[in-house]
Amino acid sequence: MLSIKNLHASIEGTPILKGINLQVNPGEVHAIMGPNGSGKSTLASVLAGREEYEVTQGEVIFQGKELLELSPEDRAREGVFLAFQYPIEIPGVSTTNFLRTALNQIREYRGQEPLDAVKFLSLMKEKMALVEIDQKLLSRSLNEGFSGGEKKRNEIFQMAMLEPKLSILDETDSGLDIDALRIVSNGVNKLKSPSTATIVVTHYQRLLDYIVPDVVHVLYQGRIVKSGSKELALELEQKGYDWIKEEVDTAKATA
Amino acid sequence: MSKDNQLLEDLTSKEYEHGWSVNYEADEAPAGLNEGIIRWISSKKEEPQWLLEWRLKAFATWQSMAEPSWANVNYPKIDLQALKYYSAPKQSKKPKNLNEVDPELIAIYERLGISLNEQKRLQGIAVDAVLDSVSVATTFKDTLSKLGIIFCSFSEAVKEHPELIKKYLGSVVPIQDNYYAALNSAVFSDGSFCYIPKGVRCPMELSTYFRINAANTGQFERTLIVAEESSYVSYLEGCTAPQRDENQLHAAVVEIYAAAHAEVKYSTVQNWFPGDKEGKGGIYNFVTKRGICAGDYSKISWTQVETGSAVTWKYPSCILKGDHSVGEFYSVAVTNNYQQADTGTKMIHIGKNTKSRIVSKGISAGKSQNSYRGQVQVMKRAQHAINFSQCDSLLMGNACGAHTFPYIDIANPTAKVEHEATTSKIGEDQIFYCNQRGIATEDAVALIVNGYAKEVLNQLPMEFAVEAQKLLALTLEGSVG
């Protein structure tokens, strides 16, 4: 589904990603972990098409298409969804209105008829139950005055509504208490299907107790330096990142 | 192509939608401004002597005044002698009713999306159609007259209801009020008049649709609304003009009189030609709008969506004379390219327990300049006056300017005056967030701007609100990229 080859990216001339290789197949959950500043969020942003990042090398194929050639909105319409680490506030625009605009533009791109109000609302009802979100929240201005947990829940709700092929969760666990974490993870798990894939970007292992990954990758200094099963995450939790850093640094020194 | 697609196509391919003009045979005054022209206009309109004298007095007053220069706008001096002060489509005989109006004129309004055919029209709105210097048609006159409501062109009101015009003309905006009001008083050619009798709630929206068609012609019209005790009316005003290279002057006066317990709601969607992308052409919109809450518990509410005009100079105001009277001003002013707007309001608290509320949302893009100028004045006798003002500015890009000039003048210590102001930029973050959900940038801007202006747009009557939303998106077309 997603194939990243030798991806290099920089921001304002500073290289952040230095040769990422990653293969994600349908039905899989990949976790990307790593110490602060390793490039985790950059990877998520580059895949979504944030302009500040300049891709200097490499390619990303998403369902047979050159992802990097597409505009951010077309990537979304092709089925890439990013759950933001810091969801953005849009005053005066309700989540409902926002999602209706989004969904209908996606449907138009795919040659589908726009959903009428009745169908849209019934879809909303169905998805609301999935992430245990209150309708009142959805008629308020998007993310404005939402608590940290509400914002993240709203991200997952949007994900449920837009039914992406590939979901990228950027530090979705940050700022969540244990109940919110459970609700958000439940939502993500319920949305999993054999035809969709998820990339979970996280600093902590905690989230992976709820969203169980098929593969865990460790990102350090802009490269994936280690990949393994979910046990790797547990190991990181116990030992921290230092041993990986040392491994990499030693390898560099001997090279 | 789907309907939405078509709309998108329309939005991206057209600039100013109403930029066309038609050729009709016109009855015009020669260019120039002098006493002779004023007499010419007055006799053309078969006016009574008192009105001619009023005009001449205004002209003399105007001659002693200087053009104001305090507004935060820049434009070359207007050569008032080069303008024509009267231009009207020639009609062989004066139409007695809608059926007799020249179909060509009806067609002009059809093309603007304003049907003057009462059967086709949504039942909720009566229209007075003003083309260049004259009113060409007024709909639903008969229906309204059954309730005692007078809704007609200003010229007709002068003939049919001289006592009302004599009583109220210039009572809210006196001749000497300002340079453009004085000029208007001297040369005004037509406009709308509306009278709501005591205790009547006007069952439909009344509206005036102003269209400038002729070149090198100024449009000077007056609107006078009188709401008697415990009456209610909601009034709408729309304006468009052809796309021309030279600037054109529009200097209107609107006066509103509200007696005790009366309520008047006045909404404007101003979409005069704003000039092209290089700042060439466009309307100079120098307008004086004022209402007086003369009676206790009366209320006047102004709502404006200002998207057009090259230069706007406009301060719809309320004089809160009656005790417990309420004044409101809701405004969205959008400027793009080289547009300049200096707009705001004045709230003059005279009566006790008077309340005013100001919500101003400025949006600047391109190389435009957008200023809010507002005055809150609490007079000595205005015990417990309350004002709340909120002035927000939204900037798009780095080449535009937003300015706020609030004046607060309080002579009574019991007054409560609050002023809030914010300035923000449409964030790249907000646009990216929308993009990431599949929303194209132009639509994202429309969504964000409409959200920002929502509090004001909510004040507009339903049909107008939809129109205004589309207009906002259109005006900001291409401003992010």
XYZ file of C-alpha atoms in Angstrom:
736
model
C 0.000 0.000 0.000
C 2.715 2.428 1.004
C 6.287 2.171 -0.067
C 8.847 4.730 1.065
C 12.255 4.561 -0.578
C 15.343 6.488 0.533
C 13.305 9.508 1.636
C 15.283 12.628 2.490
C 13.640 15.825 3.684
C 14.806 19.071 5.205
C 13.326 22.183 6.756
C 14.900 25.539 6.024
C 17.977 23.808 4.710
C 18.447 21.535 7.740
C 18.181 17.860 6.823
C 15.777 15.989 9.129
C 14.993 12.775 7.281
C 18.097 11.094 5.936
C 17.020 8.061 3.984
C 13.817 6.479 5.248
C 12.771 3.109 3.856
C 9.433 1.692 4.873
C 6.960 -0.776 3.440
C 3.391 -0.845 4.802
C 0.920 -3.471 3.583
C -2.877 -3.479 3.860
C -4.154 -4.652 7.224
C -0.915 -3.770 9.033
C -0.260 -1.511 11.972
C 3.208 0.028 12.094
C 4.534 1.893 15.105
C 7.207 4.488 14.665
C 9.051 5.266 17.862
C 12.129 7.209 18.701
C 13.636 9.840 20.956
C 12.645 13.494 20.684
C 13.964 15.189 17.573
C 14.502 11.961 15.668
C 12.179 13.003 12.819
C 8.974 11.123 13.696
C 6.603 14.044 13.265
C 8.524 15.227 10.210
C 7.870 11.903 8.535
C 4.144 12.250 9.264
C 4.121 15.833 7.948
C 6.034 14.965 4.777
C 3.618 12.167 3.980
C 0.667 14.529 4.459
C 2.332 17.182 2.292
C 3.121 20.013 4.661
C 4.791 22.733 2.615
C 7.554 23.784 5.002
C 9.326 20.513 4.408
C 11.348 20.086 1.285
C 11.807 16.575 -0.024
C 15.334 16.435 -1.369
C 15.541 12.785 -2.384
C 13.588 9.560 -2.573
C 10.100 8.488 -3.516
C 6.850 7.494 -1.887
C 4.433 5.225 -3.721
C 0.911 5.080 -2.294
C -1.424 2.615 -3.980
C 0.526 2.827 -7.193
C 0.673 6.628 -7.227
C 3.594 8.983 -6.652
C 2.354 10.479 -3.405
C 4.862 13.327 -3.399
C 3.522 14.590 -6.726
C 0.065 15.133 -5.251
C -1.233 18.242 -3.475
C -2.089 17.806 0.220
C -5.823 17.779 -0.565
C -5.403 15.152 -3.283
C -3.405 12.970 -0.908
C -6.307 13.199 1.524
C -8.750 12.400 -1.275
C -6.641 9.375 -2.235
C -7.102 8.145 1.332
C -4.238 9.455 3.464
C -5.354 10.747 6.837
C -3.209 12.487 9.420
C -4.437 12.744 12.995
C -2.662 15.904 14.145
C -0.513 16.067 17.229
C -1.862 19.568 17.794
C -5.290 19.822 16.100
C -5.980 23.299 14.688
C -8.784 25.580 15.852
C -11.119 27.130 13.278
C -13.435 29.648 14.965
C -16.999 29.848 13.690
C -16.800 26.580 11.747
C -18.472 23.593 13.371
C -16.966 20.132 13.105
C -20.165 19.091 11.348
C -19.883 21.771 8.698
C -16.162 21.158 8.303
C -16.610 17.431 7.819
C -19.481 17.821 5.428
C -17.337 20.055 3.219
C -14.421 17.641 3.474
C -16.422 14.505 2.843
C -18.197 15.929 -0.165
C -14.979 17.155 -1.730
C -13.464 13.713 -1.246
C -16.552 12.094 -2.753
C -16.463 14.473 -5.686
C -12.822 13.569 -6.339
C -13.837 9.930 -6.383
C -16.716 10.613 -8.750
C -19.394 10.019 -6.104
C -22.511 12.066 -5.518
C -22.427 14.381 -2.509
C -24.172 13.038 0.579
C -27.431 14.789 1.357
C -28.059 16.137 4.834
C -30.046 13.120 5.972
C -27.477 10.550 4.885
C -24.671 12.673 6.265
C -26.318 12.945 9.668
C -27.014 9.241 9.888
C -23.379 8.532 9.004
C -22.379 10.929 11.754
C -24.588 9.184 14.301
C -23.047 5.853 13.463
C -19.469 7.115 13.778
C -20.165 9.165 16.894
C -20.969 5.984 18.790
C -17.657 4.521 17.675
C -15.530 7.148 19.387
C -18.026 8.015 22.139
C -18.197 11.656 21.125
C -21.001 13.999 22.094
C -23.060 15.679 19.381
C -22.839 18.964 21.270
C -19.115 19.004 20.719
C -19.608 18.615 16.982
C -21.783 21.681 16.660
C -19.237 23.846 18.441
C -16.451 25.687 16.615
C -13.862 23.173 15.468
C -11.396 22.447 18.277
C -11.985 25.864 19.833
C -11.989 25.558 23.600
C -11.804 21.756 23.380
C -9.844 19.930 26.066
C -6.802 17.940 24.958
C -8.805 14.732 25.099
C -11.718 16.211 23.154
C -9.390 17.376 20.407
C -7.840 13.948 19.989
C -11.195 12.230 20.096
C -12.389 14.646 17.455
C -9.430 13.678 15.261
C -10.371 10.026 15.487
C -13.994 10.916 14.814
C -12.907 12.704 11.630
C -10.889 9.670 10.691
C -13.964 7.498 11.170
C -16.040 9.817 8.992
C -13.560 10.087 6.140
C -12.711 6.353 6.063
C -9.096 6.657 4.931
C -6.947 3.850 3.505
C -3.888 4.898 5.440
C -4.144 6.614 8.812
C -1.159 8.278 10.382
C -1.567 9.022 14.084
C 0.949 11.647 15.134
C 1.533 11.360 18.902
C -2.167 10.869 19.397
C -1.475 9.683 22.934
C 0.209 12.880 24.077
C -1.850 14.785 26.602
C -4.392 12.001 27.086
C -5.431 10.553 30.422
C -5.943 6.835 30.669
C -9.699 6.917 29.941
C -9.302 9.115 26.885
C -6.473 6.901 25.716
C -8.712 3.865 25.965
C -11.559 5.532 24.073
C -9.296 6.822 21.327
C -7.558 3.454 20.952
C -10.864 1.615 20.876
C -11.962 3.868 18.073
C -8.812 3.184 16.090
C -9.096 -0.569 16.646
C -12.709 -0.637 15.535
C -11.767 1.153 12.343
C -9.061 -1.372 11.478
C -9.793 -3.566 8.484
C -7.863 -5.924 6.198
C -7.845 -3.264 3.507
C -6.594 -0.325 5.590
C -3.316 0.376 7.311
C -2.224 2.498 10.255
C 1.036 4.194 11.156
C 1.232 5.084 14.828
C 3.849 7.681 15.668
C 4.534 7.715 19.386
C 7.151 8.450 21.942
C 5.842 6.030 24.529
C 4.992 2.376 24.547
C 1.799 3.046 26.531
C -0.399 3.555 23.457
C 0.822 0.270 21.977
C -0.812 -1.625 24.848
C -4.069 -0.577 23.256
C -3.215 -0.384 19.578
C -1.113 -3.471 19.009
C 1.418 -3.008 16.200
C 2.558 -5.642 13.723
C 5.907 -3.950 13.316
C 7.795 -1.470 15.479
C 10.396 0.834 13.939
C 12.875 2.986 15.797
C 13.707 6.296 14.185
C 16.951 7.976 15.177
C 18.744 10.853 13.487
C 16.447 10.704 10.491
C 16.799 7.009 9.754
C 15.013 3.832 10.775
C 17.734 2.174 12.766
C 15.852 -0.812 14.079
C 12.684 -2.692 13.245
C 11.078 -5.512 15.145
C 7.951 -7.030 16.596
C 5.832 -5.442 19.329
C 8.303 -6.790 21.890
C 10.780 -4.161 20.690
C 8.474 -1.497 22.067
C 8.474 -3.191 25.472
C 12.219 -3.376 25.420
C 12.416 0.348 24.666
C 10.047 1.059 27.500
C 12.316 -0.788 29.940
C 15.694 0.288 28.668
C 14.993 3.694 27.137
C 16.543 4.839 23.865
C 20.150 5.158 25.006
C 21.193 1.660 24.075
C 19.955 2.201 20.538
C 21.761 5.489 20.294
C 24.941 3.773 21.466
C 24.519 0.962 18.957
C 24.137 3.435 16.137
C 26.985 5.640 17.280
C 29.312 2.649 17.677
C 28.373 1.392 14.237
C 29.133 4.819 12.832
C 32.458 5.025 14.600
C 33.571 1.617 13.318
C 32.348 2.269 9.798
C -19.863 18.127 -14.558
C -21.600 18.149 -11.204
C -23.301 21.226 -9.876
C -20.612 21.869 -7.278
C -17.995 21.510 -9.924
C -19.761 24.070 -12.032
C -19.902 26.443 -9.103
C -16.212 25.995 -8.491
C -15.531 26.604 -12.158
C -17.613 29.759 -12.017
C -15.849 30.929 -8.917
C -12.399 30.532 -10.348
C -13.050 31.854 -13.822
C -14.919 35.024 -13.114
C -13.721 38.109 -11.381
C -16.466 40.652 -10.916
C -19.736 39.041 -11.866
C -21.790 42.155 -12.428
C -19.272 44.021 -14.571
C -21.446 44.175 -17.683
C -23.404 47.166 -18.875
C -26.206 47.696 -21.358
C -26.854 50.479 -23.816
C -30.141 52.194 -23.401
C -31.285 55.528 -24.580
C -30.769 57.864 -21.683
C -32.102 61.137 -20.564
C -29.025 62.846 -19.201
C -28.041 66.098 -17.625
C -24.991 67.714 -19.202
C -21.781 67.240 -17.238
C -20.988 69.787 -14.574
C -22.151 70.947 -11.179
C -23.774 74.347 -10.732
C -27.042 75.903 -9.706
C -28.359 75.460 -13.233
C -27.919 71.688 -13.036
C -29.729 71.582 -9.710
C -32.642 73.548 -11.144
C -32.549 71.234 -14.172
C -32.811 68.113 -11.974
C -35.560 69.637 -9.861
C -37.634 70.673 -12.856
C -37.020 67.321 -14.581
C -38.566 65.735 -11.521
C -41.370 68.304 -11.406
C -40.553 69.118 -7.814
C -42.343 71.612 -5.607
C -40.682 74.917 -4.908
C -39.774 74.089 -1.299
C -37.682 71.133 -2.369
C -35.838 73.178 -4.971
C -35.085 75.740 -2.303
C -33.875 73.006 0.009
C -31.534 71.754 -2.720
C -30.216 75.217 -3.435
C -29.570 75.805 0.259
C -27.698 72.521 0.360
C -25.668 73.521 -2.674
C -24.711 76.841 -1.084
C -23.742 75.022 2.111
C -21.720 72.474 0.173
C -19.823 75.212 -1.644
C -18.594 76.510 1.685
C -17.335 73.082 2.770
C -14.071 71.284 2.132
C -13.668 67.661 1.186
C -12.788 65.696 4.330
C -9.277 64.291 4.449
C -9.218 62.551 7.823
C -10.148 59.112 6.496
C -7.377 56.574 6.043
C -7.850 56.417 2.275
C -5.966 57.805 -0.705
C -7.397 58.637 -4.097
C -6.831 61.325 -6.694
C -9.044 64.359 -6.405
C -12.426 63.784 -7.980
C -13.320 66.259 -10.679
C -16.923 66.900 -9.718
C -17.378 69.178 -12.721
C -16.645 66.294 -15.089
C -19.504 64.185 -13.749
C -23.050 63.976 -14.907
C -25.566 64.298 -12.108
C -28.560 62.790 -13.793
C -28.968 59.858 -16.120
C -32.196 57.981 -16.571
C -33.406 55.452 -19.095
C -35.812 57.117 -21.504
C -39.327 55.823 -21.141
C -41.965 57.052 -23.521
C -44.553 57.433 -20.797
C -44.366 57.058 -17.093
C -45.328 53.484 -16.206
C -48.365 53.290 -13.964
C -47.649 49.803 -12.802
C -45.150 46.990 -13.208
C -46.723 45.756 -16.420
C -45.931 49.015 -18.121
C -42.252 49.064 -17.187
C -39.980 48.695 -20.206
C -39.152 44.963 -20.459
C -35.559 45.894 -21.266
C -35.205 47.459 -17.829
C -36.842 44.453 -16.192
C -34.308 42.322 -18.073
C -31.399 44.245 -16.555
C -32.614 43.286 -13.116
C -33.368 39.701 -14.180
C -29.745 39.428 -15.227
C -28.683 40.595 -11.769
C -30.841 37.865 -10.284
C -33.522 40.308 -9.109
C -36.903 39.420 -10.477
C -39.302 42.341 -10.554
C -42.116 40.037 -11.514
C -44.251 39.674 -8.393
C -45.483 36.232 -9.358
C -42.008 34.845 -9.838
C -40.576 36.597 -6.882
C -40.352 34.898 -3.517
C -43.277 36.286 -1.611
C -41.108 37.593 1.197
C -39.423 40.568 -0.449
C -40.602 43.800 -2.022
C -38.102 45.620 -4.242
C -37.553 49.208 -5.307
C -35.209 49.060 -8.302
C -33.013 52.125 -8.730
C -31.120 52.337 -12.034
C -28.603 55.173 -12.268
C -30.576 58.222 -11.199
C -34.121 56.906 -11.030
C -36.321 54.258 -9.553
C -37.566 52.105 -12.422
C -39.957 49.849 -10.565
C -41.300 49.059 -7.131
C -42.943 45.736 -6.423
C -45.715 44.766 -4.010
C -46.820 48.356 -3.528
C -50.480 47.377 -3.499
C -50.086 44.530 -1.054
C -48.224 46.793 1.337
C -50.574 49.723 1.000
C -53.393 47.609 2.380
C -51.548 47.708 5.697
C -50.957 51.416 5.381
C -47.306 50.877 4.542
C -45.896 53.281 2.019
C -43.084 51.884 -0.075
C -42.218 53.793 -3.201
C -39.533 55.742 -4.986
C -38.418 58.968 -3.377
C -39.706 61.022 -6.318
C -43.134 59.516 -6.013
C -43.144 60.152 -2.262
C -42.371 63.810 -2.883
C -45.497 64.002 -5.032
C -47.812 61.735 -3.063
C -46.713 62.318 0.527
C -45.107 65.763 0.625
C -46.026 66.302 4.299
C -43.991 63.246 5.361
C -40.999 64.135 3.199
C -41.078 67.716 4.399
C -41.168 66.557 7.996
C -38.403 63.969 7.868
C -36.084 64.879 4.997
C -32.809 66.046 6.514
C -34.084 65.483 10.048
C -31.482 62.792 10.806
C -28.726 63.805 8.412
C -28.931 67.593 8.155
C -27.698 69.360 5.035
C -24.555 70.646 6.693
C -23.660 67.292 8.238
C -20.728 66.607 5.969
C -19.359 67.360 2.514
C -20.901 64.398 0.728
C -24.218 64.616 2.560
C -24.459 68.266 1.509
C -23.597 67.346 -2.083
C -26.198 64.602 -2.028
C -28.812 66.962 -0.635
C -28.190 69.299 -3.547
C -28.217 66.821 -6.394
C -29.976 63.643 -5.224
C -32.073 62.222 -8.000
C -34.136 59.429 -6.482
C -34.107 56.687 -3.905
C -36.607 54.850 -1.771
C -39.123 55.950 0.776
C -40.705 53.743 3.339
C -43.267 54.530 5.981
C -44.553 51.996 8.480
C -47.598 53.197 10.393
C -48.146 52.807 14.109
C -48.359 49.238 15.346
C -47.717 47.613 11.963
C -45.229 44.841 11.549
C -44.135 44.863 7.912
C -44.890 41.335 6.645
C -42.095 41.222 4.071
C -38.530 42.379 3.667
C -38.368 45.700 1.865
C -35.403 46.242 -0.371
C -33.746 48.676 -2.683
C -31.489 47.406 -5.387
C -29.087 50.050 -6.672
C -27.523 49.609 -10.068
C -25.193 52.050 -11.759
C -25.141 51.546 -15.521
C -24.193 54.821 -17.188
C -20.573 55.943 -17.527
C -19.208 59.199 -16.076
C -22.256 59.531 -13.926
C -22.473 59.876 -10.219
C -25.243 58.143 -8.337
C -26.778 60.191 -5.562
C -29.806 58.696 -3.988
C -31.581 59.052 -0.684
C -33.376 56.508 1.369
C -35.754 57.585 4.060
C -37.356 55.134 6.440
C -39.889 56.214 9.000
C -41.086 53.673 11.547
C -43.941 54.908 13.681
C -44.628 53.773 17.223
C -44.407 50.028 17.818
C -43.824 49.197 14.184
C -41.230 46.890 12.675
C -39.481 46.717 9.340
C -36.486 44.898 7.926
C -34.842 46.657 5.025
C -32.279 45.311 2.558
C -30.006 47.129 0.205
C -27.946 45.671 -2.629
C -25.658 47.396 -5.098
C -23.683 46.560 -8.240
C -22.076 48.477 -11.088
C -20.401 47.742 -14.443
C -16.702 47.252 -14.758
C -15.238 50.494 -16.053
C -11.737 51.886 -16.163
C -12.591 55.233 -14.653
C -13.738 55.668 -11.077
C -17.336 56.513 -10.399
C -18.825 58.333 -7.471
C -21.678 57.051 -5.377
C -22.674 59.386 -2.566
C -25.867 58.279 -0.890
C -27.719 59.303 2.225
C -29.861 56.981 4.299
C -32.001 58.352 7.116
C -33.958 56.236 9.564
C -36.434 57.502 12.085
C -37.704 55.151 14.786
C -40.488 56.240 17.149
C -41.128 54.668 20.562
C -40.969 50.860 20.613
C -40.279 50.771 16.866
C -37.604 48.536 15.414
C -35.767 48.963 12.136
C -33.262 46.483 10.810
C -31.210 47.710 7.861
C -28.992 45.271 5.978
C -26.617 46.045 3.148
C -24.701 43.830 0.823
C -22.466 46.275 -0.979
C -20.892 44.877 -4.107
C -20.025 47.896 -6.232
C -17.325 47.265 -8.808
C -14.086 47.263 -6.740
C -11.655 48.093 -9.534
C -9.482 45.571 -11.318
C -6.461 43.671 -9.972
C -4.192 46.629 -10.700
C -6.490 49.011 -8.865
C -7.881 50.607 -12.004
C -11.462 51.807 -11.876
C -14.032 51.071 -9.227
C -16.639 52.977 -7.309
C -15.929 55.647 -4.718
C -18.549 54.843 -2.139
C -18.977 57.865 0.129
C -22.126 57.257 2.059
C -23.821 58.781 5.081
C -26.166 56.491 6.941
C -27.747 57.410 10.203
C -30.718 56.470 12.259
C -32.337 58.122 15.212
C -33.973 56.136 17.958
C -36.254 59.034 18.719
C -38.681 57.240 20.992
C -38.218 55.245 24.166
C -37.470 51.537 23.714
C -36.825 51.923 20.006
C -34.150 49.950 18.199
C -32.094 50.397 15.055
C -29.796 47.693 13.815
C -27.331 48.084 10.936
C -25.801 45.050 9.289
C -23.403 45.488 6.417
C -21.357 43.206 4.246
C -18.977 45.418 2.328
C -17.104 43.622 -0.411
C -17.073 46.056 -3.303
C -15.976 49.635 -4.120
C -12.477 50.946 -4.747
C -12.794 53.325 -1.812
C -15.385 53.052 0.933
C -16.118 55.808 3.407
C -19.121 54.894 5.441
C -20.245 55.005 9.079
C -23.808 53.845 9.657
C -24.671 55.395 12.994
C -27.325 55.523 15.682
C -28.463 58.443 17.751
C -29.925 56.896 20.879
C -32.193 59.665 22.012
C -35.094 57.726 23.501
C -34.606 56.182 26.924
C -33.875 52.445 26.793
C -33.243 52.626 23.075
C -30.836 50.204 21.402
C -28.382 50.662 18.556
C -26.516 47.852 16.831
C -23.861 47.714 14.151
C -22.683 44.472 12.609
C -20.144 44.729 9.856
C -17.974 42.576 7.657
C -15.702 44.614 5.427
C -13.536 42.766 2.951
C -10.830 44.416 0.906
C -8.635 42.776 -1.721
C -6.165 43.967 -4.383
C -5.997 47.794 -4.109
C -9.317 48.388 -2.347
C -9.463 50.822 0.558
C -12.133 50.871 3.204
C -12.551 53.244 6.103
C -15.753 52.169 7.765
C -17.319 51.864 11.179
C -20.054 53.462 13.187
C -21.035 56.123 15.663
C -23.174 55.377 18.674
C -24.394 58.536 20.342
C -25.988 57.815 23.722
C -28.323 60.617 24.766
C -31.185 58.840 26.550
C -31.049 56.950 29.833
C -30.336 53.209 29.864
C -29.421 53.216 26.212
C -27.465 50.278 24.851
C -25.250 49.844 21.847
C -23.390 46.935 20.389
C -20.702 47.025 17.721
C -19.316 43.946 16.022
C -16.886 44.731 13.256
C -14.978 42.122 11.289
C -12.406 43.407 8.841
C -10.743 41.119 6.334
C -7.828 42.446 4.313
C -6.032 40.724 1.461
C -3.837 41.690 -1.475
C -2.480 45.226 -1.191
C -5.606 46.616 0.371
C -6.089 48.843 3.398
C -8.942 48.219 5.788
C -9.741 50.578 8.650
C -12.334 50.439 11.372
C -13.285 53.865 12.683
C -15.837 54.017 15.430
C -17.083 56.492 17.952
C -18.928 55.803 21.162
C -20.224 58.945 22.779
C -22.088 59.002 26.065
C -23.732 62.329 26.816
C -24.159 63.803 30.247
C -27.766 62.832 30.703
C -27.316 59.253 29.466
C -27.430 57.493 32.822
C -26.364 53.838 32.760
C -25.523 53.696 29.103
C -23.922 50.461 27.984
C -21.719 49.857 24.994
C -19.923 46.768 23.862
C -17.558 46.936 20.906
C -15.678 44.144 19.276
C -13.357 44.906 16.390
C -11.544 42.026 14.786
C -9.161 42.129 11.881
C -8.104 39.231 9.755
C -5.092 39.589 7.499
C -4.274 37.489 4.491
C -0.752 37.832 3.138
C 1.874 40.422 4.032
C 1.083 43.336 1.762
C -2.244 44.461 3.236
C -3.050 46.639 6.203
C -5.641 46.605 8.983
C -6.210 49.617 11.214
C -8.504 50.387 14.117
C -9.444 53.898 15.201
C -11.798 53.742 18.168
C -12.919 57.035 19.730
C -14.584 56.899 23.111
C -16.053 60.000 24.653
C -17.868 59.660 27.972
C -19.530 62.440 29.906
C -21.490 60.315 32.361
C -19.697 58.263 35.030
C -22.391 55.563 35.172
C -21.595 54.435 31.616
C -20.230 50.973 30.958
C -18.141 50.792 27.841
C -16.232 47.726 26.720
C -13.926 47.491 23.762
C -12.298 44.306 22.515
C -10.036 44.054 19.519
C -8.111 41.230 17.925
C -5.912 40.896 14.888
C -5.181 37.537 13.371
C -3.824 36.025 10.221
C -5.329 33.155 8.336
C -2.844 30.554 9.411
C -1.024 28.293 7.022
C -1.812 25.770 9.724
C -5.544 26.256 9.337
C -5.353 25.915 5.580
C -3.146 22.841 5.799
C -5.539 21.275 8.273
C -8.392 21.775 5.799
C -6.239 20.520 2.906
C -5.402 17.401 4.877
C -9.095 16.652 5.155
C -9.494 16.913 1.392
C -10.611 20.549 1.185
C -9.042 22.652 -1.581
C -7.293 25.869 -0.542
C -9.851 28.263 -2.051
C -12.652 26.446 -0.261
C -10.626 26.361 2.927
C -10.272 30.145 2.803
C -14.001 30.531 2.189
C -14.744 28.220 5.101
C -12.384 30.017 7.483
C -13.521 33.498 6.460
C -17.187 32.610 6.729
C -16.535 31.143 10.151
C -14.766 34.320 11.177
C -17.612 36.514 9.931
C -20.367 34.221 11.168
C -21.586 36.450 13.975
C -22.326 39.183 11.458
C -23.631 36.946 8.665
C -26.083 35.450 11.151
C -27.717 38.873 11.412
C -28.630 38.893 7.735
C -31.967 37.651 6.444
C -31.585 34.064 5.217
C -31.573 34.700 1.475
C -29.042 37.477 1.807
C -26.789 35.438 4.066
C -26.260 32.769 1.414
C -25.515 35.440 -1.167
C -23.105 37.182 1.198
C -21.209 33.974 1.896
C -20.666 33.380 -1.810
C -19.610 36.979 -2.234
C -16.983 36.732 0.502
C -15.431 33.717 -1.177
C -15.497 35.468 -4.547
C -13.928 38.670 -3.262
C -11.035 36.801 -1.719
C -10.525 34.684 -4.827
C -6.821 34.183 -5.449
C -5.726 35.966 -2.290
C -3.962 32.920 -0.885
C -1.614 31.042 -3.011
